[in-house]
Short mmCIF file of C-alpha atoms in Angstrom, two decimals:
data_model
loop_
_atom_site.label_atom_id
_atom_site.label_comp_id
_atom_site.label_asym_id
_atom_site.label_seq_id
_atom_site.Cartn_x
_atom_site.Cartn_y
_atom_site.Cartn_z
CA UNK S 210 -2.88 -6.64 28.82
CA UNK S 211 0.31 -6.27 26.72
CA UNK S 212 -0.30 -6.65 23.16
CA UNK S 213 2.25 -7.16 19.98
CA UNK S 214 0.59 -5.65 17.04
CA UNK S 215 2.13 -6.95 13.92
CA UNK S 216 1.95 -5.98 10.18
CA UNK S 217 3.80 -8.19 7.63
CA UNK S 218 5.11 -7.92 4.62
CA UNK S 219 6.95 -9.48 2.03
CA UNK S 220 10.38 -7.94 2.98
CA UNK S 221 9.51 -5.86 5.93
CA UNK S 222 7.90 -6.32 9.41
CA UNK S 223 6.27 -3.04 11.35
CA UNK S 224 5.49 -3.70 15.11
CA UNK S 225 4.65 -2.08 18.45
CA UNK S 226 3.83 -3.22 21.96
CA UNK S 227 0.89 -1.33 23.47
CA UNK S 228 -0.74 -1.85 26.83
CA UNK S 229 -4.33 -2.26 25.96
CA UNK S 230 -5.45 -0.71 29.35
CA UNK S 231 -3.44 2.66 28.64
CA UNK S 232 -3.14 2.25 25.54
CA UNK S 233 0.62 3.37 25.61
CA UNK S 234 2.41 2.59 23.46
CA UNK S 235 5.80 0.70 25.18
CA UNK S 236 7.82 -0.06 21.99
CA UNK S 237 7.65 0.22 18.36
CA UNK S 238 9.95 -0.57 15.23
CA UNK S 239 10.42 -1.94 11.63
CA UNK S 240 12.43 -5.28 10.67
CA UNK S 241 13.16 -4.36 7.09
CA UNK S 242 14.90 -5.81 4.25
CA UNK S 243 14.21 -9.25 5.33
CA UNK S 244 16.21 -11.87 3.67
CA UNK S 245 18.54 -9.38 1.93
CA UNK S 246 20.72 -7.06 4.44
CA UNK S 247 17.86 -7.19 7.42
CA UNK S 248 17.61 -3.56 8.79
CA UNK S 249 16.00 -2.99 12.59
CA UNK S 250 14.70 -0.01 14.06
CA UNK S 251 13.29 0.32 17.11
CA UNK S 252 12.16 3.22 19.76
CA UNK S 253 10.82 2.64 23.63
CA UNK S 254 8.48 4.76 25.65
CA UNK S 255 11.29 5.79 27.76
CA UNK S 256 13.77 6.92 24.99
CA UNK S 257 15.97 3.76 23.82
CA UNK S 258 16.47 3.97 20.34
CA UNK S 259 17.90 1.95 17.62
CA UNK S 260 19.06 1.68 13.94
CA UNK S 261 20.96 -0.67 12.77
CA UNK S 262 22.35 -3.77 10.25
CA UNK S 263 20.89 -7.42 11.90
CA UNK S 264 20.92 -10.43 10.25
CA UNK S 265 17.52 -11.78 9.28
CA UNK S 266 17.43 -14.47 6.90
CA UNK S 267 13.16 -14.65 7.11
CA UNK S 268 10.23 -13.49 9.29
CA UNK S 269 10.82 -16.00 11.64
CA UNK S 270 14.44 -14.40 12.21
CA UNK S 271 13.03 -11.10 12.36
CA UNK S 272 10.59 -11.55 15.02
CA UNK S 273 13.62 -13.46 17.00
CA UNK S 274 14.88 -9.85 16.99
CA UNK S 275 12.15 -8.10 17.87
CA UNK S 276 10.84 -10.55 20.96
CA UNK S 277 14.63 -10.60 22.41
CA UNK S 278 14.93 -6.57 21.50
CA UNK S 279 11.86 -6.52 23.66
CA UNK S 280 12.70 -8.54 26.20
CA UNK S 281 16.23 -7.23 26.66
CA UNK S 282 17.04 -6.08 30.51
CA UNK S 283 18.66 -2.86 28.95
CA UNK S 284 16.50 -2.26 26.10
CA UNK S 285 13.34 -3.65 26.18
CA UNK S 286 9.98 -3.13 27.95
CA UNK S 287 9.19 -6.45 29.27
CA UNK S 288 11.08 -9.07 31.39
CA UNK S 289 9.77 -12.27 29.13
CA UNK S 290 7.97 -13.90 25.86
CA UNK S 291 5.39 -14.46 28.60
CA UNK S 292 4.68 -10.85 28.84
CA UNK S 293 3.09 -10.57 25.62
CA UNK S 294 -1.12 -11.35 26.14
CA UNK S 295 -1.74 -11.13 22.48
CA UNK S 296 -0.35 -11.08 18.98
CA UNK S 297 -2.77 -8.79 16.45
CA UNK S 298 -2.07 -9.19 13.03
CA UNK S 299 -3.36 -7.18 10.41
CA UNK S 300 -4.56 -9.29 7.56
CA UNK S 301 -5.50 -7.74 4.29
CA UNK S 302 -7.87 -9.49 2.60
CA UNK S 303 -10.16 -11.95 4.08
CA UNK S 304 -13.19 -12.32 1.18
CA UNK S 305 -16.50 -12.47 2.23
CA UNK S 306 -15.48 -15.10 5.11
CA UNK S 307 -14.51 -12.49 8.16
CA UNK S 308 -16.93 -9.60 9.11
CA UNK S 309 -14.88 -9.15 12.38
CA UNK S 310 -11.67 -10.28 13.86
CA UNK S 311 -11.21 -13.36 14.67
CA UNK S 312 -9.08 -15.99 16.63
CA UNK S 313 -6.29 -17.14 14.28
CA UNK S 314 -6.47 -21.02 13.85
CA UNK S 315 -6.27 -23.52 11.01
CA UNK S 316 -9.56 -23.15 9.91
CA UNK S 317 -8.73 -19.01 9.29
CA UNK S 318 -5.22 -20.04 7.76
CA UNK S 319 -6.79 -22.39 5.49
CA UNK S 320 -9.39 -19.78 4.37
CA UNK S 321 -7.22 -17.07 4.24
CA UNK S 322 -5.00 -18.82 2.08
CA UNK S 323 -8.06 -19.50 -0.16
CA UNK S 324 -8.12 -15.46 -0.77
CA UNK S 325 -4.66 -15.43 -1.83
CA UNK S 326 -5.56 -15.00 -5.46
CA UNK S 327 -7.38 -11.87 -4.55
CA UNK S 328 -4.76 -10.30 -2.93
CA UNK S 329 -1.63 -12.07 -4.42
CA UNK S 330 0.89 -9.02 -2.90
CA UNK S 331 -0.42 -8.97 0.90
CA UNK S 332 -2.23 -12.29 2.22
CA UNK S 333 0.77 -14.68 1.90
CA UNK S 334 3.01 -11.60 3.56
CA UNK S 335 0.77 -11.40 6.39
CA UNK S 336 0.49 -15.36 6.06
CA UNK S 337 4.58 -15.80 6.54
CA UNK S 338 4.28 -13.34 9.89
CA UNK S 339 1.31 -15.40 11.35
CA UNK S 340 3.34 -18.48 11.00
CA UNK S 341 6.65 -16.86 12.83
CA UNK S 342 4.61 -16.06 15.04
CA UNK S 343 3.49 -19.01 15.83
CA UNK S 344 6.46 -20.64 16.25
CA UNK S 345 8.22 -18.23 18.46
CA UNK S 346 5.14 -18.10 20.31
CA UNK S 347 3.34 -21.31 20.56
CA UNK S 348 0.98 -20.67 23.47
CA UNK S 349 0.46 -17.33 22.74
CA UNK S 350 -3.15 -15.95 21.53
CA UNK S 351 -3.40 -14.83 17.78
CA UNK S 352 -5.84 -12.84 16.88
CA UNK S 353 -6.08 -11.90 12.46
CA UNK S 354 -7.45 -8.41 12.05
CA UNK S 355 -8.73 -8.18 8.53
CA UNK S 356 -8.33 -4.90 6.55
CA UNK S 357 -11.57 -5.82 4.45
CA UNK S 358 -14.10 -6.63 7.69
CA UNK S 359 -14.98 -3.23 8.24
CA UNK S 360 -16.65 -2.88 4.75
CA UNK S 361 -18.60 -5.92 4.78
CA UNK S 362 -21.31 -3.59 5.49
CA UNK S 363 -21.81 -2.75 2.34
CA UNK S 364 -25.01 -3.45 0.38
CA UNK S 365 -25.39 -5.33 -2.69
CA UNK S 366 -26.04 -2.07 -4.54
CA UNK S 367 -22.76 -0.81 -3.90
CA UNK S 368 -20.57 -3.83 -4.20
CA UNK S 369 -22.06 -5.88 -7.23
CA UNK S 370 -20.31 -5.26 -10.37
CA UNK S 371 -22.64 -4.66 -13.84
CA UNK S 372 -20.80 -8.04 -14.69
CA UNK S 373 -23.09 -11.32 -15.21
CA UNK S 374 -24.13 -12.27 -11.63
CA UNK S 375 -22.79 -15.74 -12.36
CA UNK S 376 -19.18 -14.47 -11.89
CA UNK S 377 -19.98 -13.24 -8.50
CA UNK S 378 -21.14 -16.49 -7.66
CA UNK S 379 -18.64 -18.47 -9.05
CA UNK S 380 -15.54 -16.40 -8.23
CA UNK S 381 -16.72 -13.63 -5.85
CA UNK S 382 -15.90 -11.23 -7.56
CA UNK S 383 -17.31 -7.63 -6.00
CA UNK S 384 -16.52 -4.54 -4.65
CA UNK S 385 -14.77 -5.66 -1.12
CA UNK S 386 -13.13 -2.03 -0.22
CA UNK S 387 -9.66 -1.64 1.81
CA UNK S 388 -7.56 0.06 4.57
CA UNK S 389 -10.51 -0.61 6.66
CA UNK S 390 -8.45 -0.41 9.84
CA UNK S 391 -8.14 3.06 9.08
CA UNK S 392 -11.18 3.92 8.38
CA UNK S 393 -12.85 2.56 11.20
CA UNK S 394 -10.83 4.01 13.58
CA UNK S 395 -10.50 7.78 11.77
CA UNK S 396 -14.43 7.39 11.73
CA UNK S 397 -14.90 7.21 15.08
CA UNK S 398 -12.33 9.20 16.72
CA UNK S 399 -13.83 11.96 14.41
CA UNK S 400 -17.27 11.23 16.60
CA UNK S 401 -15.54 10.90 19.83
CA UNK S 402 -13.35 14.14 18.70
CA UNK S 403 -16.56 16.16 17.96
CA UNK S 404 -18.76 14.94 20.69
CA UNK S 405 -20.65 13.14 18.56
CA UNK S 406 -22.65 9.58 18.66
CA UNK S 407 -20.71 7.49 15.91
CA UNK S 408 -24.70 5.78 15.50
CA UNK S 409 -26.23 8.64 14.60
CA UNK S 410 -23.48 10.81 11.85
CA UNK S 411 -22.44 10.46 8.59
CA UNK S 412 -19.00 10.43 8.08
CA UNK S 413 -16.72 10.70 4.80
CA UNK S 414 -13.04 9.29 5.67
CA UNK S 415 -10.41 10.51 3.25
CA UNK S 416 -7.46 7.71 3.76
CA UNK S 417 -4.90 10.03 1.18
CA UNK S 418 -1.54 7.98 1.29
CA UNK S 419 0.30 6.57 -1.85
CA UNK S 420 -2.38 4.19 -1.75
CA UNK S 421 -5.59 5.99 -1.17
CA UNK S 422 -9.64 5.48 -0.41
CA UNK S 423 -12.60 7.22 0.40
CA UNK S 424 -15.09 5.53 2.36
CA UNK S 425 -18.68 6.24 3.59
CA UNK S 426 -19.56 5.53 6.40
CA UNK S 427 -23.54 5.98 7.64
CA UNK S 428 -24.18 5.51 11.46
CA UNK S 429 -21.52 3.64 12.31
CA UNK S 430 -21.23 0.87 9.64
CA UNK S 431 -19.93 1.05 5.68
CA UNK S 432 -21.99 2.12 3.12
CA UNK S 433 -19.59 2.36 0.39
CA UNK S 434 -15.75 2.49 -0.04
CA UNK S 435 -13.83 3.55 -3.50
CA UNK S 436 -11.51 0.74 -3.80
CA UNK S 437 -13.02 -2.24 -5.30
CA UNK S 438 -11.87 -5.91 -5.98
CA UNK S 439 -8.43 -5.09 -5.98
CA UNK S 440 -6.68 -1.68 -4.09
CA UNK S 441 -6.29 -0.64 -7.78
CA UNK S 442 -9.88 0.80 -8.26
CA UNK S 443 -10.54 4.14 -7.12
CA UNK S 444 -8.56 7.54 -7.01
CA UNK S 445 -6.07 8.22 -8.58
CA UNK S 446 -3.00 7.46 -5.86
CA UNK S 447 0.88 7.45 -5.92
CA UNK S 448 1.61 4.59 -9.11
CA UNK S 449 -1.62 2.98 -9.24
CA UNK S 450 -4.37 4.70 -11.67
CA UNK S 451 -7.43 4.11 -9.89
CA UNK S 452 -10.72 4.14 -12.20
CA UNK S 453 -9.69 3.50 -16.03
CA UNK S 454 -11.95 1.87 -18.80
CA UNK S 455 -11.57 -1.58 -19.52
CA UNK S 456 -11.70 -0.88 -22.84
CA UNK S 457 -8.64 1.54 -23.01
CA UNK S 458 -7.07 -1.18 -21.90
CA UNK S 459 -7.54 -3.50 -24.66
CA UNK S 460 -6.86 -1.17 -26.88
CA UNK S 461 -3.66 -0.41 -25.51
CA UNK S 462 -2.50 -3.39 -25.31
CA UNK S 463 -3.16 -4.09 -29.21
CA UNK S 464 -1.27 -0.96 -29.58
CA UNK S 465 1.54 -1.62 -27.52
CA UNK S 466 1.59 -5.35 -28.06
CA UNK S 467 1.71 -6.05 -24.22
CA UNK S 468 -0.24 -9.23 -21.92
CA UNK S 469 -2.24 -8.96 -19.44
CA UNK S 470 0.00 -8.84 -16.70
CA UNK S 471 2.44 -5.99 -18.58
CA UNK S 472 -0.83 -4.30 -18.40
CA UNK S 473 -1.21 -5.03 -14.97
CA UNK S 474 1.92 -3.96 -13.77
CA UNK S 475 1.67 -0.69 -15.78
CA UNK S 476 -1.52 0.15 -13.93
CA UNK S 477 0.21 -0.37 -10.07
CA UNK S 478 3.58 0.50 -10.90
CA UNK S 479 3.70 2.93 -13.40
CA UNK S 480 0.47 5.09 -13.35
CA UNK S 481 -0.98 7.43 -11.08
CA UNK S 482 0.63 10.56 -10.23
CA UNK S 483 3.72 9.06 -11.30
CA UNK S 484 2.49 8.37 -14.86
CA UNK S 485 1.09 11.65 -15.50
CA UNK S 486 3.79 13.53 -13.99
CA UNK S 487 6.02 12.03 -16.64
CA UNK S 488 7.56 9.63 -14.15
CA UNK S 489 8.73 13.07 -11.87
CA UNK S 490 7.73 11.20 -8.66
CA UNK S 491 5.32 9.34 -7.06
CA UNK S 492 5.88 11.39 -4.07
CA UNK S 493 3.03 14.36 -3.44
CA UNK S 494 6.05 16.65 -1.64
CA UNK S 495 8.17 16.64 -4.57
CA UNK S 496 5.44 17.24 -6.59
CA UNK S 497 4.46 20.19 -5.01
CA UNK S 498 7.86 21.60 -5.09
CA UNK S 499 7.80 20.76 -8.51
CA UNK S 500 4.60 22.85 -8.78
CA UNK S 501 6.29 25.70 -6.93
CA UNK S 502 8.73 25.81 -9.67
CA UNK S 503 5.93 25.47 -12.49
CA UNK S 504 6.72 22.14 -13.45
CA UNK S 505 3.37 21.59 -15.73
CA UNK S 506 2.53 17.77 -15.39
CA UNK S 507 3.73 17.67 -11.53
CA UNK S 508 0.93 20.38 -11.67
CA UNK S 509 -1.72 18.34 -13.26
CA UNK S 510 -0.80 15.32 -11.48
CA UNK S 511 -1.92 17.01 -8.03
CA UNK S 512 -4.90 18.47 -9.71
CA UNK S 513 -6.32 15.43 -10.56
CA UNK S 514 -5.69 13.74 -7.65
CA UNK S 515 -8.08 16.46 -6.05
CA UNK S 516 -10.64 16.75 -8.30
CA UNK S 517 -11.00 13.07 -8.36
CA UNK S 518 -11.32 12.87 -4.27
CA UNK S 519 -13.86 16.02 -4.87
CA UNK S 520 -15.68 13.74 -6.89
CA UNK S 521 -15.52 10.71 -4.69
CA UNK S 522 -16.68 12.93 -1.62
CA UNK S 523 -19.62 14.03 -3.86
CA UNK S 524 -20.78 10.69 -4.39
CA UNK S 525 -20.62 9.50 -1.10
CA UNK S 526 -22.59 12.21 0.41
CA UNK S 527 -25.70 11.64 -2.43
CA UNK S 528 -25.33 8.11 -1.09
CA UNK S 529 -25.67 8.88 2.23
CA UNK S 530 -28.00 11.70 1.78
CA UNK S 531 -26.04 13.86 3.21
CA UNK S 532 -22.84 13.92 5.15
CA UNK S 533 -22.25 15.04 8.93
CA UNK S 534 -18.28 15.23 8.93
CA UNK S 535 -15.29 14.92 6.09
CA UNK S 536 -12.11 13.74 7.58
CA UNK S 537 -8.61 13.81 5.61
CA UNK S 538 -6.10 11.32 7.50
CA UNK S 539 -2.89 9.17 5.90
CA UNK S 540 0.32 11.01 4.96
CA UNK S 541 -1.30 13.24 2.44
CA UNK S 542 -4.69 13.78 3.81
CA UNK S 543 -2.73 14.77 7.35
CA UNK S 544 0.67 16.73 5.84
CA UNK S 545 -0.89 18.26 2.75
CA UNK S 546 -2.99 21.35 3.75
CA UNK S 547 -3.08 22.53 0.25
CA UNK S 548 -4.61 19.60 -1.39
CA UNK S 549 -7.42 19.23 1.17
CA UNK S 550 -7.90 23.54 0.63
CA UNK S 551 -8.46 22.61 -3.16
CA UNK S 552 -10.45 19.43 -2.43
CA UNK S 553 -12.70 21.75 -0.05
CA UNK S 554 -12.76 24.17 -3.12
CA UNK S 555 -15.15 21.67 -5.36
CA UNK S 556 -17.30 21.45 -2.06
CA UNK S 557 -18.32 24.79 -1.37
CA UNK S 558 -22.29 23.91 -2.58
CA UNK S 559 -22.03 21.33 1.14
CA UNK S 560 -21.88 24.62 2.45
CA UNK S 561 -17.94 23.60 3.29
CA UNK S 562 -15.97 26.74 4.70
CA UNK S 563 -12.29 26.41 5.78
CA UNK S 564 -10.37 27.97 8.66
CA UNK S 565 -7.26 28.99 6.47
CA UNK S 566 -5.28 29.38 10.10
CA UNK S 567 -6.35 25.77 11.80
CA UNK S 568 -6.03 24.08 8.09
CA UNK S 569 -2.50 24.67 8.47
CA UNK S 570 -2.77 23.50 12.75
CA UNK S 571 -0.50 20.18 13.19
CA UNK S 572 -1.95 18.31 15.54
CA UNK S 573 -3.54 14.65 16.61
CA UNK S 574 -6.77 16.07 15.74
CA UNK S 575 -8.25 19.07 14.76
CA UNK S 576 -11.53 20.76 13.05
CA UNK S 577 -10.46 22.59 9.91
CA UNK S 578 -13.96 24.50 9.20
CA UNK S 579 -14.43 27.79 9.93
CA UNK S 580 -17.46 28.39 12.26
CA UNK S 581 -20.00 28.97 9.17
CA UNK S 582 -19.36 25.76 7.49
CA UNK S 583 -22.45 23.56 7.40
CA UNK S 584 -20.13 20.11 7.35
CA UNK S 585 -17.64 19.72 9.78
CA UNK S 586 -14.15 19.32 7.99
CA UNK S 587 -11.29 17.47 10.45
CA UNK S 588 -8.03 16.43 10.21
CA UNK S 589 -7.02 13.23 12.43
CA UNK S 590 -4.04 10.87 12.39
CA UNK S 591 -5.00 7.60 11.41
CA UNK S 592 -3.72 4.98 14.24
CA UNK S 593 -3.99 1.54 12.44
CA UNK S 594 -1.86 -0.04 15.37
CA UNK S 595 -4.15 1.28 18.11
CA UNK S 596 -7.28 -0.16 16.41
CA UNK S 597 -5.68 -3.22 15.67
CA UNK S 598 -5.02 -3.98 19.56
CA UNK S 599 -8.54 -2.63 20.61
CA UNK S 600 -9.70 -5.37 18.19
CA UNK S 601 -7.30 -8.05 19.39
CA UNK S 602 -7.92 -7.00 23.30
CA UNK S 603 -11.74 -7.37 22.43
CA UNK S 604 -11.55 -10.64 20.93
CA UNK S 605 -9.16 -11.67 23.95
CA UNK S 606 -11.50 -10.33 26.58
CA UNK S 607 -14.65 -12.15 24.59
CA UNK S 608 -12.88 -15.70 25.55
CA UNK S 609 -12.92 -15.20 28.97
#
């Protein structure tokens, strides 16, 4: 079946067509600037490509352009709307309500809109592509894939707060862990990649991207993951400053005479490597060029980052009791060989060796530890996309 993964946001729509059985993918592209000068680029399986200036007023515009882009007898990959089996959406945040993906109706809308408060930035994005969508699309089979399902593994032990236990009951409010796509597929193609049962190892996912996690995963299902009510918690990533005391907090804000959500915006937008870097960059290839030239807080900034995904790694393996396989995937975890060399660094008492040769290998997948090392250390692209249709072509197939 022919599948349209999409991936909302508020200004920007990512997409691709991929034939579930194959899993090729036919077309892919990005509607962006939505609503402001739209922006389309798109790229076939047999070498059309596009970039250019379309007129998209909102989502529902956008994925005009996209279904007659891909229906286009010149351009496109499939003769009619028809064509398309199944719409997957990735959803970020779905509570406590979805362990799995599920068949989008108005029962999911409903309580996905009910989660909106927890993730203000992404649910009513992903919301606004659903309903597009659904217009465009009427008869067609939507299927939410939820970002957060893949971590409602996780015990009580690892996602209760020390808060009063009334506020979890009254407002939910818990460790729920993100970019679970990811890790669920990294996870297992590192068991498939290494031969392995994904049922019976212990696997460490390093998602390193501007946004960043670290998730545990024991035999197949979550045990814990770094980010916490909010993508804020965690390591240290691009703008966003990942574990801070509340209490600094307060105190800066009586300092600075700033509210709560000057505070808030100063911990996404302005922290991270960007804050301590002195506002260099955000961006972990300028910062290492930066370093190159001795630029001291670019430096630092990348040091931190490391040590803190040492100490995550740590963590996760005493939680696990021990650890089978440490993957690195996302932009930094896949492009950066020198961060994961000096992440690897703090490891060496895992019994951790790296092959300096294949840690510099770019490839779909590939085992960075040397032949001594006692944990296996790999590098695989996450495919968010691909797992997103398996899930949607699963849910599809389960109707029949």
């Amino acid at each position: 079946m022919k599948i349209l993964v999409i991936n909302s946001g508020s200004s920007s729509l990512k997409f691709q067509v991929i034939d579930s059985e194959t899993e090729r993918v036919l077309a892919k592209g990005l509607c962006e600037r939505i609503g402001i000068d739209g922006r389309f680029t798109y790229k076939t399986d047999t070498g059309v490509s596009l970039k250019e200036r379309v007129p998209m007023e909102d989502h529902k515009q956008a994925v005009h352009t996209i279904l007659d882009t891909l229906s286009d007898p010149d351009r496109g990959v499939i003769r009619a709307f028809s064509e398309i089996d199944v719409v997957g959406h990735r959803l970020v945040h779905g509570g406590e309500k979805f362990t799995g993906s599920v068949v989008i109706s108005e029962e999911v809308i409903h309580a996905m809109t009910e989660c909106n408060d927890l993730a203000p930035l992404h649910n009513p994005a992903n919301l606004v592509g659903v309903e597009a969508c659904r217009q465009l699309m009427p008869d067609t089979l939507m299927v939410g894939v939820f970002d957060t399902a893949f971590n409602q593994t996780m015990e009580p032990k690892a996602f209760l707060y020390g808060l009063p236990y009334k506020y979890y009951e009254r407002h939910k409010i818990r460790r729920y862990g993100f970019h679970g796509i990811s890790h669920k597929y990294v996870s297992r193609r590192a068991a498939q990649f290494m031969g392995q049962d994904p049922g019976r190892v212990k696997t460490i996912v390093c998602h390193l991207g501007n946004g960043a996690s670290i998730c545990a995963v024991k035999y197949g299902q979550v045990v814990d993951n770094s980010m916490g009510f909010t993508p804020l918690e965690g390591l240290v990533m691009g703008t966003r400053c990942g574990d801070v005391d509340a209490g600094a907090l307060e105190y800066l804000a009586k300092k600075e005479d700033l509210d709560i959500r000057q505070i808030v915006a100063i911990l996404n937008q302005e922290s991270g490597v960007l804050g301590i870097s002195k506002n260099f960059s955000s961006d972990f290839r300028e910062l290492k060029d930066a370093e190159i030239k001795y630029h001291e807080k670019a430096a630092l900034a990348r040091e931190i980052f490391a040590y803190r995904v040492a100490k995550y790694v740590g963590s996760y393996a005493a939680a696990m009791n021990g650890v089978d396989n440490i993957v690195f995937t996302a932009g930094i975890g896949e492009n950066d060989s020198d961060i994961r060399e000096e992440i690897c660094s703090y490891l060496e008492y895992l019994g951790i060796a790296i092959d300096e040769v294949k840690n510099r290998e770019q490839a779909e997948a590939v085992k960075i530890s040397d032949g001594t090392s006692r944990v296996n250390v790999l590098v695989i692209k996450t495919n968010e996309e691909l797992e997103i249709a398996r899930e949607a072509a699963a849910v599809a197939e389960g109707l029949v």
